[in-house]
Coordinates of C-alpha atoms and ligand atoms in Angstrom, one line a residue:
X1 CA -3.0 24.7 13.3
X2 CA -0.3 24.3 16.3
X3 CA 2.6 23.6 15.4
X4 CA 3.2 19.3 16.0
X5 CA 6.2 17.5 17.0
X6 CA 5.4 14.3 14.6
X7 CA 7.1 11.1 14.2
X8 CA 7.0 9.1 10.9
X9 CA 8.0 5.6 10.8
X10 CA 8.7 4.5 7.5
X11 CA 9.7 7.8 6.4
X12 CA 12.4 7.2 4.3
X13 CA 9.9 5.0 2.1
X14 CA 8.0 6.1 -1.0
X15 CA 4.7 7.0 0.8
X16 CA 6.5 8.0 4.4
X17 CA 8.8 10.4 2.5
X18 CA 6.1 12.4 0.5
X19 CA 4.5 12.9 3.9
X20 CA 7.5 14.1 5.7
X21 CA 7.7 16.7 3.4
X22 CA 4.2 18.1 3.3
X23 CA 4.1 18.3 7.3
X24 CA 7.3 19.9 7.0
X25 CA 5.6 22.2 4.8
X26 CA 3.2 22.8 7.2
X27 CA 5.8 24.1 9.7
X28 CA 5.7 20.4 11.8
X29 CA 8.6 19.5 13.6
X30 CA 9.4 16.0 11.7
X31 CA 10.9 13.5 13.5
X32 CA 11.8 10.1 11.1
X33 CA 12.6 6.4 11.9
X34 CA 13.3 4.3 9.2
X35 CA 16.0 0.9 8.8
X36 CA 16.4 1.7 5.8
X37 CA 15.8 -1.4 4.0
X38 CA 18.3 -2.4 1.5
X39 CA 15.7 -4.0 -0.7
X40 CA 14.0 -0.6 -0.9
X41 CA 17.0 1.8 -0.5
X42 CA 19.4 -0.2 -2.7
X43 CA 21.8 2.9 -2.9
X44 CA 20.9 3.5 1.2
X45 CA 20.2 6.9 2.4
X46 CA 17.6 8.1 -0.2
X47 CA 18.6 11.5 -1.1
X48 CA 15.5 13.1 -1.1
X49 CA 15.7 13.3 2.4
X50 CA 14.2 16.1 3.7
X51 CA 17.2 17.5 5.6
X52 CA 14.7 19.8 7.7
X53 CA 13.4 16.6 9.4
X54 CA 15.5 14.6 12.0
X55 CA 16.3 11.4 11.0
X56 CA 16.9 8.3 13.3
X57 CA 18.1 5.6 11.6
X58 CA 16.8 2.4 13.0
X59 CA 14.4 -0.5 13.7
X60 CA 11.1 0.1 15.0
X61 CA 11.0 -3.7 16.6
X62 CA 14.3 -1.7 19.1
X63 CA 12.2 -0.7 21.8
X64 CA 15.1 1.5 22.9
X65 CA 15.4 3.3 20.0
X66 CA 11.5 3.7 20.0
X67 CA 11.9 5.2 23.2
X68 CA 14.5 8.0 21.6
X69 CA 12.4 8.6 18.8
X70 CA 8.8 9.2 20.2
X71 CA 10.6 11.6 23.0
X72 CA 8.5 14.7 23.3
X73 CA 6.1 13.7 20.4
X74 CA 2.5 14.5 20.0
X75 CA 1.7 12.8 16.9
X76 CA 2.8 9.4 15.2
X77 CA 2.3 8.4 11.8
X78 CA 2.8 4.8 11.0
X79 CA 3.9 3.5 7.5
X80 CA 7.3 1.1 8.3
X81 CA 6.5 -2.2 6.7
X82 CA 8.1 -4.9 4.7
X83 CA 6.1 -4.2 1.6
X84 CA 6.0 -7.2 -0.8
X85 CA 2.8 -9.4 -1.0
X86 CA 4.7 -12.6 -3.2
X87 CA 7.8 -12.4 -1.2
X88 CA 5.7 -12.6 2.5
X89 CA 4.8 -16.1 1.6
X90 CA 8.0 -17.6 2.2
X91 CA 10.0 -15.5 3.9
X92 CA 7.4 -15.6 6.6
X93 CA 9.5 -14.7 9.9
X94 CA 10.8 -11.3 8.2
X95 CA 7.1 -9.6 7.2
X96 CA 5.6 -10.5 10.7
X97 CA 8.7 -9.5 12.7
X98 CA 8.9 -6.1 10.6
X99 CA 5.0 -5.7 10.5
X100 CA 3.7 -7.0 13.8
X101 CA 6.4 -7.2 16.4
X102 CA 7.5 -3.6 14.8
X103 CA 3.9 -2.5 15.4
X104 CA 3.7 -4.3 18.8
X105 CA 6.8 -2.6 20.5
X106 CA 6.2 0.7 18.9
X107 CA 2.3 1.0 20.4
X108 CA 4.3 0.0 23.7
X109 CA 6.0 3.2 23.8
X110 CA 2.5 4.9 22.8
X111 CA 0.7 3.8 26.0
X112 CA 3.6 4.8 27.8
X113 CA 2.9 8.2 26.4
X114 CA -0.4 8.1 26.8
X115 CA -1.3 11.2 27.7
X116 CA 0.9 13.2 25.5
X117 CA 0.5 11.3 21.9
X118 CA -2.9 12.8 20.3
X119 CA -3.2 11.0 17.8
X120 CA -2.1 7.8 15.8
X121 CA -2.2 7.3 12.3
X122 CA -1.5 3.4 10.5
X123 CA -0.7 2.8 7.4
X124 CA -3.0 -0.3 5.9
X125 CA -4.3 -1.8 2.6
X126 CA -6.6 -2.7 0.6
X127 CA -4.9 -6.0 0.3
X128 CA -6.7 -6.8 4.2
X129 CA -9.8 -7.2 2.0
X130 CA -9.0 -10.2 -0.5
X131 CA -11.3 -9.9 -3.5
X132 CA -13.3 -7.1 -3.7
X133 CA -17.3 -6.5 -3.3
X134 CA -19.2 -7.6 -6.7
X135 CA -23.3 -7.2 -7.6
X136 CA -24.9 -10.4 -8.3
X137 CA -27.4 -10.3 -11.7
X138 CA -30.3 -9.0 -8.8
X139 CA -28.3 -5.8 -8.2
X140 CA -27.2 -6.8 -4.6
X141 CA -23.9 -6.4 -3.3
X142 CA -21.9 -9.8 -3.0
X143 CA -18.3 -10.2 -0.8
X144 CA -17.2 -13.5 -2.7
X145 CA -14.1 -15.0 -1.5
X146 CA -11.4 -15.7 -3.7
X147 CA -11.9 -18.0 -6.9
X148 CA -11.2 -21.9 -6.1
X149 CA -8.1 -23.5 -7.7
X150 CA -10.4 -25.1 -9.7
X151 CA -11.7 -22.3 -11.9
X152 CA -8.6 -21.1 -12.0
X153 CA -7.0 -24.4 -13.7
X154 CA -9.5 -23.9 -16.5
X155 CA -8.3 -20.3 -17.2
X156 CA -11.7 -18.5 -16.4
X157 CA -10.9 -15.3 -14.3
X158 CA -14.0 -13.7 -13.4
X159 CA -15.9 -14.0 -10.4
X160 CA -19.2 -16.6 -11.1
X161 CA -22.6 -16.1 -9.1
X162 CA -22.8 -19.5 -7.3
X163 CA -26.9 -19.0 -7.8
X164 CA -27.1 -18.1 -11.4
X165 CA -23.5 -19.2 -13.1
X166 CA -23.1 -15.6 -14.6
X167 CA -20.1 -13.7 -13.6
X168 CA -20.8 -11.3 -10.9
X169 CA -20.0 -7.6 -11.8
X170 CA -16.9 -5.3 -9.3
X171 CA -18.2 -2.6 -7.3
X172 CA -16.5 -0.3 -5.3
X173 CA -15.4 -1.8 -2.1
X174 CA -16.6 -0.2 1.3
X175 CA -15.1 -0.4 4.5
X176 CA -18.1 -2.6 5.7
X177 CA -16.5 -5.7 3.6
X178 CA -15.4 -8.6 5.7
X179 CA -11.4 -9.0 5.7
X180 CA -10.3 -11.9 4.0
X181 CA -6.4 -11.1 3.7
X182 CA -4.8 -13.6 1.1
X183 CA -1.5 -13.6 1.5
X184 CA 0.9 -13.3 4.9
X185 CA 1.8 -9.4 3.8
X186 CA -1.8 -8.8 4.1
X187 CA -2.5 -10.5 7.1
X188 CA 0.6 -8.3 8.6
X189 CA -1.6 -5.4 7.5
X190 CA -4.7 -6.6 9.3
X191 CA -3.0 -6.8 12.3
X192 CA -1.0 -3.6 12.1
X193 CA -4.3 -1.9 11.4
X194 CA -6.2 -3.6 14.4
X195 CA -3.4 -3.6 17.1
X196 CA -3.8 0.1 16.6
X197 CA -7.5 0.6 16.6
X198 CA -7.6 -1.5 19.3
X199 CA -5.1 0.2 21.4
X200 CA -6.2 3.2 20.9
X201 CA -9.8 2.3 21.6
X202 CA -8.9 0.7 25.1
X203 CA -6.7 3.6 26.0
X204 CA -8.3 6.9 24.5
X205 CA -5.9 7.8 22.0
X206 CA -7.6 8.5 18.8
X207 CA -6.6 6.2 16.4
X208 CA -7.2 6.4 12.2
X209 CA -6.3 3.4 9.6
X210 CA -6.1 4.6 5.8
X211 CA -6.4 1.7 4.2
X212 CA -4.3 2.7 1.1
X213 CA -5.4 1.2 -2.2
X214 CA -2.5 1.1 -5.0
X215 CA -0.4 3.6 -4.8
X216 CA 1.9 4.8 -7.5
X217 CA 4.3 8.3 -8.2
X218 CA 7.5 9.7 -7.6
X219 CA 10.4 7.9 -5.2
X220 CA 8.2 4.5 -5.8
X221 CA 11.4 1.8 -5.2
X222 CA 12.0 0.1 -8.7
X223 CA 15.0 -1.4 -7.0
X224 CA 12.4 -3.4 -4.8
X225 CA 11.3 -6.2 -7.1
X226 CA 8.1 -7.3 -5.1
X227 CA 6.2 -3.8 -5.1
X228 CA 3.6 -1.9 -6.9
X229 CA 3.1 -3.1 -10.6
X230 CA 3.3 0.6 -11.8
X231 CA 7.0 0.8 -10.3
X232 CA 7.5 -2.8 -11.6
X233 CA 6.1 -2.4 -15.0
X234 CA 8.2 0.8 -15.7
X235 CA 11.8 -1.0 -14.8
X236 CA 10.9 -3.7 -17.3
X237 CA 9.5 -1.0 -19.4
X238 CA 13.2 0.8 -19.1
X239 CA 15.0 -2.1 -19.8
X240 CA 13.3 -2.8 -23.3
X241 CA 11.6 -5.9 -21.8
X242 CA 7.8 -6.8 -22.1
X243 CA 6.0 -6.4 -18.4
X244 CA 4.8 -9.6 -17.6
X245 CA 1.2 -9.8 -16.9
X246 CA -0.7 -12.4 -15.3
X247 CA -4.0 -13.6 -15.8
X248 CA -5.4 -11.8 -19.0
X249 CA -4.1 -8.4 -17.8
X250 CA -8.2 -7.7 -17.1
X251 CA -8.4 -7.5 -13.0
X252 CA -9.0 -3.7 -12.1
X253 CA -7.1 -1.9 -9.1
X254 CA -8.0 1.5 -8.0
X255 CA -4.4 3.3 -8.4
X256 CA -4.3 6.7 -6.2
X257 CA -1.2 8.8 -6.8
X258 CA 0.5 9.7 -3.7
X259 CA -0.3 13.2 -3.1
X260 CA -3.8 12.0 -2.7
X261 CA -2.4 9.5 0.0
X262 CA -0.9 12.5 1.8
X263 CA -3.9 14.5 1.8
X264 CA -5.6 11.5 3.4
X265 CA -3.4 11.4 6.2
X266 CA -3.3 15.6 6.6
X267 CA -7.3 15.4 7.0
X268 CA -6.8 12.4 9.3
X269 CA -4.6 14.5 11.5
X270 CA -7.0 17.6 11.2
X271 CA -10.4 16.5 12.0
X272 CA -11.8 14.1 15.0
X273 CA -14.5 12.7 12.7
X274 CA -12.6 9.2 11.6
X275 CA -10.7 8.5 14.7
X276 CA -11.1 5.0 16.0
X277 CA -12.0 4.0 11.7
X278 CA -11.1 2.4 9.3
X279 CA -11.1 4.5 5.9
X280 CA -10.6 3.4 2.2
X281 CA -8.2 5.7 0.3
X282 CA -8.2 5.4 -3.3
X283 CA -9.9 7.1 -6.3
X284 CA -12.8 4.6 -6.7
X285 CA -12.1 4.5 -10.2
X286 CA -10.9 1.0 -11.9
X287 CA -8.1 0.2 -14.2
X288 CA -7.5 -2.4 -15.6
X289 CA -3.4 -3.9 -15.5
X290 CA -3.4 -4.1 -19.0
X291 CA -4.5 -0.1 -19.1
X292 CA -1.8 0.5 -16.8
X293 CA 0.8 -1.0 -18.8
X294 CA -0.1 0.6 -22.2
X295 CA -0.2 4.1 -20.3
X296 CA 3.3 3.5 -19.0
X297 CA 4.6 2.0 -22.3
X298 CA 3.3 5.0 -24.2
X299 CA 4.7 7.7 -21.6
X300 CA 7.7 6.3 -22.1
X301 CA 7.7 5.9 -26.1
X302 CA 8.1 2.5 -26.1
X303 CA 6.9 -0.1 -28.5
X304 CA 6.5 -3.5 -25.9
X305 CA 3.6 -5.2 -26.1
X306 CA 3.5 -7.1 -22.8
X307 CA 3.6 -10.9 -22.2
X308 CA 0.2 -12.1 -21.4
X309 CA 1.5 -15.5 -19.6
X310 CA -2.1 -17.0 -18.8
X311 CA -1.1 -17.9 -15.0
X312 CA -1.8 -17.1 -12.1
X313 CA -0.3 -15.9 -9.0
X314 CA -2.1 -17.5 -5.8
X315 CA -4.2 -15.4 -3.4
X316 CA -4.3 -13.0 -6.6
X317 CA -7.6 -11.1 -6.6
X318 CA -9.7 -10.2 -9.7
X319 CA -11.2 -6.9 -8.9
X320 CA -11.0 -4.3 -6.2
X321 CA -11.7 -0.5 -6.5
X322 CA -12.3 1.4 -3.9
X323 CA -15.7 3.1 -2.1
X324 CA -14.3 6.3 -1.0
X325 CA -17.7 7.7 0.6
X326 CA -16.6 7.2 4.2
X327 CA -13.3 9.5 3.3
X328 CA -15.3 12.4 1.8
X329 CA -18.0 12.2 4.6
X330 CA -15.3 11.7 7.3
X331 CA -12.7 13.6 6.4
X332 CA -13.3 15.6 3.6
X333 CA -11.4 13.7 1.1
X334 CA -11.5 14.3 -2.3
X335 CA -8.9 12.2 -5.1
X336 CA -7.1 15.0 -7.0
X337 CA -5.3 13.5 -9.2
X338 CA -6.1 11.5 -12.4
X339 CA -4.1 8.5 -13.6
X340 CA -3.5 10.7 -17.0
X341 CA -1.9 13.4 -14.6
X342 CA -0.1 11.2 -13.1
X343 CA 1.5 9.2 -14.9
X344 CA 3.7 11.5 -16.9
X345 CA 5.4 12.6 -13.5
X346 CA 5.6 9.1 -12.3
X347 CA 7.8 8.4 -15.3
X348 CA 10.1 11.3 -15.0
X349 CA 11.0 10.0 -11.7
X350 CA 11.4 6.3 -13.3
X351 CA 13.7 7.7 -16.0
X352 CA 16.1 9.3 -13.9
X353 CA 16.9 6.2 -11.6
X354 CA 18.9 3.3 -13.2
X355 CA 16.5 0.7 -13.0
X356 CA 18.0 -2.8 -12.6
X357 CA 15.6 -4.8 -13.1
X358 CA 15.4 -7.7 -10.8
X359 CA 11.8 -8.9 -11.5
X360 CA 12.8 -12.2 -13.6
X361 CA 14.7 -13.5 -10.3
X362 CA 11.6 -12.4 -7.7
X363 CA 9.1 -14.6 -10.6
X364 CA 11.6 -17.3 -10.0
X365 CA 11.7 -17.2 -6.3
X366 CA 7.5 -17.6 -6.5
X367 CA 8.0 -20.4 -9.2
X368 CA 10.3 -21.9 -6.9
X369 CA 7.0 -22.3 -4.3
X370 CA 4.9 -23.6 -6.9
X371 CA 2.7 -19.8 -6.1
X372 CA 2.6 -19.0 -9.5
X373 CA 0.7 -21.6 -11.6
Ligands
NAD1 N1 2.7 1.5 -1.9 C1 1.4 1.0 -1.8 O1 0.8 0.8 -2.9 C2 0.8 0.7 -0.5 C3 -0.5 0.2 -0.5 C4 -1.1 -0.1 0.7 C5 -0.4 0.1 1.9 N2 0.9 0.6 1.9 C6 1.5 0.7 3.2 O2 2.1 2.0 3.2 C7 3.3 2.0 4.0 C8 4.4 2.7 3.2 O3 4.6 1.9 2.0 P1 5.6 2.4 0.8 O4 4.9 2.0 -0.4 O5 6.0 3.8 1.1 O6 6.8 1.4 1.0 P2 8.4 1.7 1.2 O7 9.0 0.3 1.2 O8 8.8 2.7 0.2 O9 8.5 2.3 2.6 C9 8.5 1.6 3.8 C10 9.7 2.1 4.6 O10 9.7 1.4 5.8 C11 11.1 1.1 6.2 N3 11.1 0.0 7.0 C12 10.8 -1.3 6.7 N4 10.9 -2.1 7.7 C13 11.3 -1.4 8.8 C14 11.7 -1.6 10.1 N5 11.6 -2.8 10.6 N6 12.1 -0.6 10.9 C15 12.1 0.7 10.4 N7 11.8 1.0 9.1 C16 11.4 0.0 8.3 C17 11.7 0.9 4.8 O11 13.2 1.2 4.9 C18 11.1 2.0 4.0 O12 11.8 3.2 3.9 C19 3.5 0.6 4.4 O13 3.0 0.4 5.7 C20 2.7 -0.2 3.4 O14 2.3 -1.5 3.9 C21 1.5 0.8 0.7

C-alpha cells in the first residue's frame, strides 16, 4: 500500500495509541492530536508515545490548530472523546463540547480539504444502541427499550416479553438496531458517528464508523475512574478492594481486546466496501460482569469476592453483544483474540501502573445525582 500521511486524533488515548503504532508499523507517516486529558493522562505525556509519530499537543474544538494538524494529510482517524458514560450526565457542557463541537470544527477542516483527505474513520460505540436486540419466546428478533424504573425498583433485571411475561433472551446486536443512546456520552457518540457519515456522504469523502463494543488491554487509563469496567475492576482489584458490581453482576458485554479494534480500523482504511457504514466491532461473544471480574481476580491471584450491591445505575443496559457479520462480509474482519488471551496481558500492564484508585469518589459523584439507585 502507498505510503499515508495520517492524522489520529485521540492518539495519545488507549485505543488511539495502539493504532499509531501499527500504522507506524506499516511505514505511515503519523501525525497525532491529542489534549491530553488529565483525567486520562494523570502523569501527562504517556510514555508510550510513539516517538516516530509527530505529536501536536492540543484541542481538537481549536480550529487553528486543526488547520496545523490536517496540513498535507490524506487520511484521518478519529477517536478524541471525553470517554465516561456516568460522568456525561452532569458534567453535560464538557462531553458535548469535547465530543461534538470537537467533531464539528475538525469535519470543518475536512471539507476544506476535500479533495485531498481519502478517507475518514470515527470512532463510535455500541453504547449509541441502548439495550441490545433480544428473541421473544416465537424466535423473532425484539429491539426492547430499556427496562422502566418500575421493574427495576423490584430488583428483576432481565428483559420481559410485553406479550407473554417471559424474559426475552440477548442476541447479537446488528447494525440494523434502532439507536436508542441512554446516557449524554452516548448521544455524543451518535452524533460524532452521524456528523461524519453525513458529511462525508454530502461531500464524497468516504466515511467508515466502527462502532467499538467494550474494549479492554494494555495502556487502558486506570487513573480515569469513569472508564471500561475491565480497567476499573483491576485498580480495585490492585488495591485489595472488592469491585463493585451492580445489578446481579449477570448483564453480558461483548469485550474485544484492542488489537482486534486496530485490525478493524486497518481493514477500514484498506478496502472501499464499508465506506459511508456503520460497522459493529466486537467478538459477538457474551460475558457476563461477574465472569469478567473472577477472570481478573484470578489473573491477578487475588482472593476478593466482589460486592454484589443490588442497584442500579440509570440508563444501565442488561445485555448487548455484538453481530459482527457486516465486519467480516465488509471488511474482512475476523476477532483474534479470546478474553482468556487476553486477559493475562491486560494485567501485566495493570500491575506495572500504580493504580490509585479513585472509583469510591466517581460512585459518590453519581450518588450525589440520585443516578445510581
Ligand atoms: N474504550 C472503549 O471501550 C470504547 C468503546 C467504544 C468507543 N470508544 C471510543 O474510542 C475512542 C478512544 O477511546 P479510548 O478508550 O482510547 O479513550 P482514551 O480516553 O484513552 O482516549 C481518548 C483520547 O482523546 C483525548 N482527548 C479527549 N478530549 C480531547 C480534546 N478535546 N481534544 C483532543 N484530544 C482529546 C484524550 O486526551 C485521550 O488521549 C473514543 O472516541 C471513545 O468514545 C471507546
Amino acid at each position: 500500500m502507498t505510503k499515508l500521511n495520517i492524522l489520529i486524533t485521540g492518539g495519545a488515548g488507549f485505543i488511539g495509541s495502539h493504532l499509531v503504532d501499527a500504522l507506524v508499523g506499516r511505514g505511515h507517516r503519523v501525525r497525532i492530536l491529542d489534549a491530553v486529558v488529565p483525567q486520562v493522562h494523570a502523569a501527562g505525556e504517556p510514555q508510550y508515545l510513539n516517538p516516530e509519530a509527530e505529536f501536536i499537543r492540543g484541542d481538537v474544538c481549536d480550529a487553528a490548530l486543526i488547520e496545523k494538524a490536517i496540513e498535507g494529510v490524506d487520511v484521518v482517524y478519529h477517536e478524541a472523546a471525553e470517554v465516561g458514560v456516568g460522568q456525561s450526565m452532569y458534567e453535560i457542557q464538557r462531553y458535548v463540547r469535547a465530543n461534538n463541537l470537537g467533531t464539528a470544527a475538525l469535519l470543518e477542516a475536512v471539507i476544506k480539504r476535500r479533495a485531498q483527505i481519502r478517507k475518514l474513520i470515527v470512532a463510535s460505540s455500541m453504547s449509541i444502541y441502548g439495550e441490545g436486540a433480544y428473541r421473544n419466546a416465537d424466535g423473532e428478533v425484539v429491539y426492547p427499550a430499556i427496562r422502566p424504573a418500575s421493574q427495576l425498583a423490584e430488583r428483576r433485571w432481565e428483559l420481559i416479553c410485553p406479550r407473554t411475561g417471559s424474559a426475552l433472551t440477548p442476541t447479537g446486536t446488528s447494525e440494523e438496531k434502532p439507536l436508542f443512546p441512554t446516557s449524554v456520552y452516548a448521544v455524543t457518540k451518535q452524533d460524532q458517528e452521524q456528523f461524519c457519515l453525513v458529511v462525508g456522504r454530502a461531500y464524497g469523502i468516504p466515511a467508515v464508523a466502527l462502532r467499538y463494543f467494550n474494549v479492554y488491554g494494555p495502556r487502558q487509563a486506570l487513573s480515569n475512574p469513569y472508564t471500561g469496567v475491565c480497567a476499573i475492576f483491576s485498580s480495585r482489584l490492585l488495591n485489595d478492594q472488592s469491585p463493585v458490581i451492580f445489578e446481579d453482576g449477570g448483564q453480558t458485554r461483548d469485550f474485544v481486546h484492542v488489537s482486534d479494534i486496530v485490525q478493524a480500523n486497518l481493514l477500514a482504511l484498506e478496502t472501499d466496501r464499508a465506506d459511508y457504514q456503520a460497522v459493529n466491532v466486537g467478538t459477538g461473544k457474551p460475558t457476563s460482569v461477574k465472569q469478567v471480574m473472577r477472570m481478573l481476580a484470578e489473573g491477578l491471584g487475588k482472593q476478593i469476592e466482589p460486592e454484589i450491591v443490588g442497584k442500579y445505575r440509570e440508563g444501565d443496559i442488561r445485555h448487548c453483544v455484538a453481530d459482527i457479520t457486516r465486519a467480516r462480509t465488509l471488511l474482512g474482519y475476523e476477532p483474534k483474540v479470546s478474553l482468556e488471551q487476553g486477559i493475562p496481558e491486560l494485567l501485566e500492564w495493570v500491575k506495572r501502573q500504580e493504580a490509585s484508585d479513585k472509583v469510591a469518589r466517581a460512585t459518590a459523584e453519581l450518588e450525589s445525582f440520585r443516578l445510581v439507585k
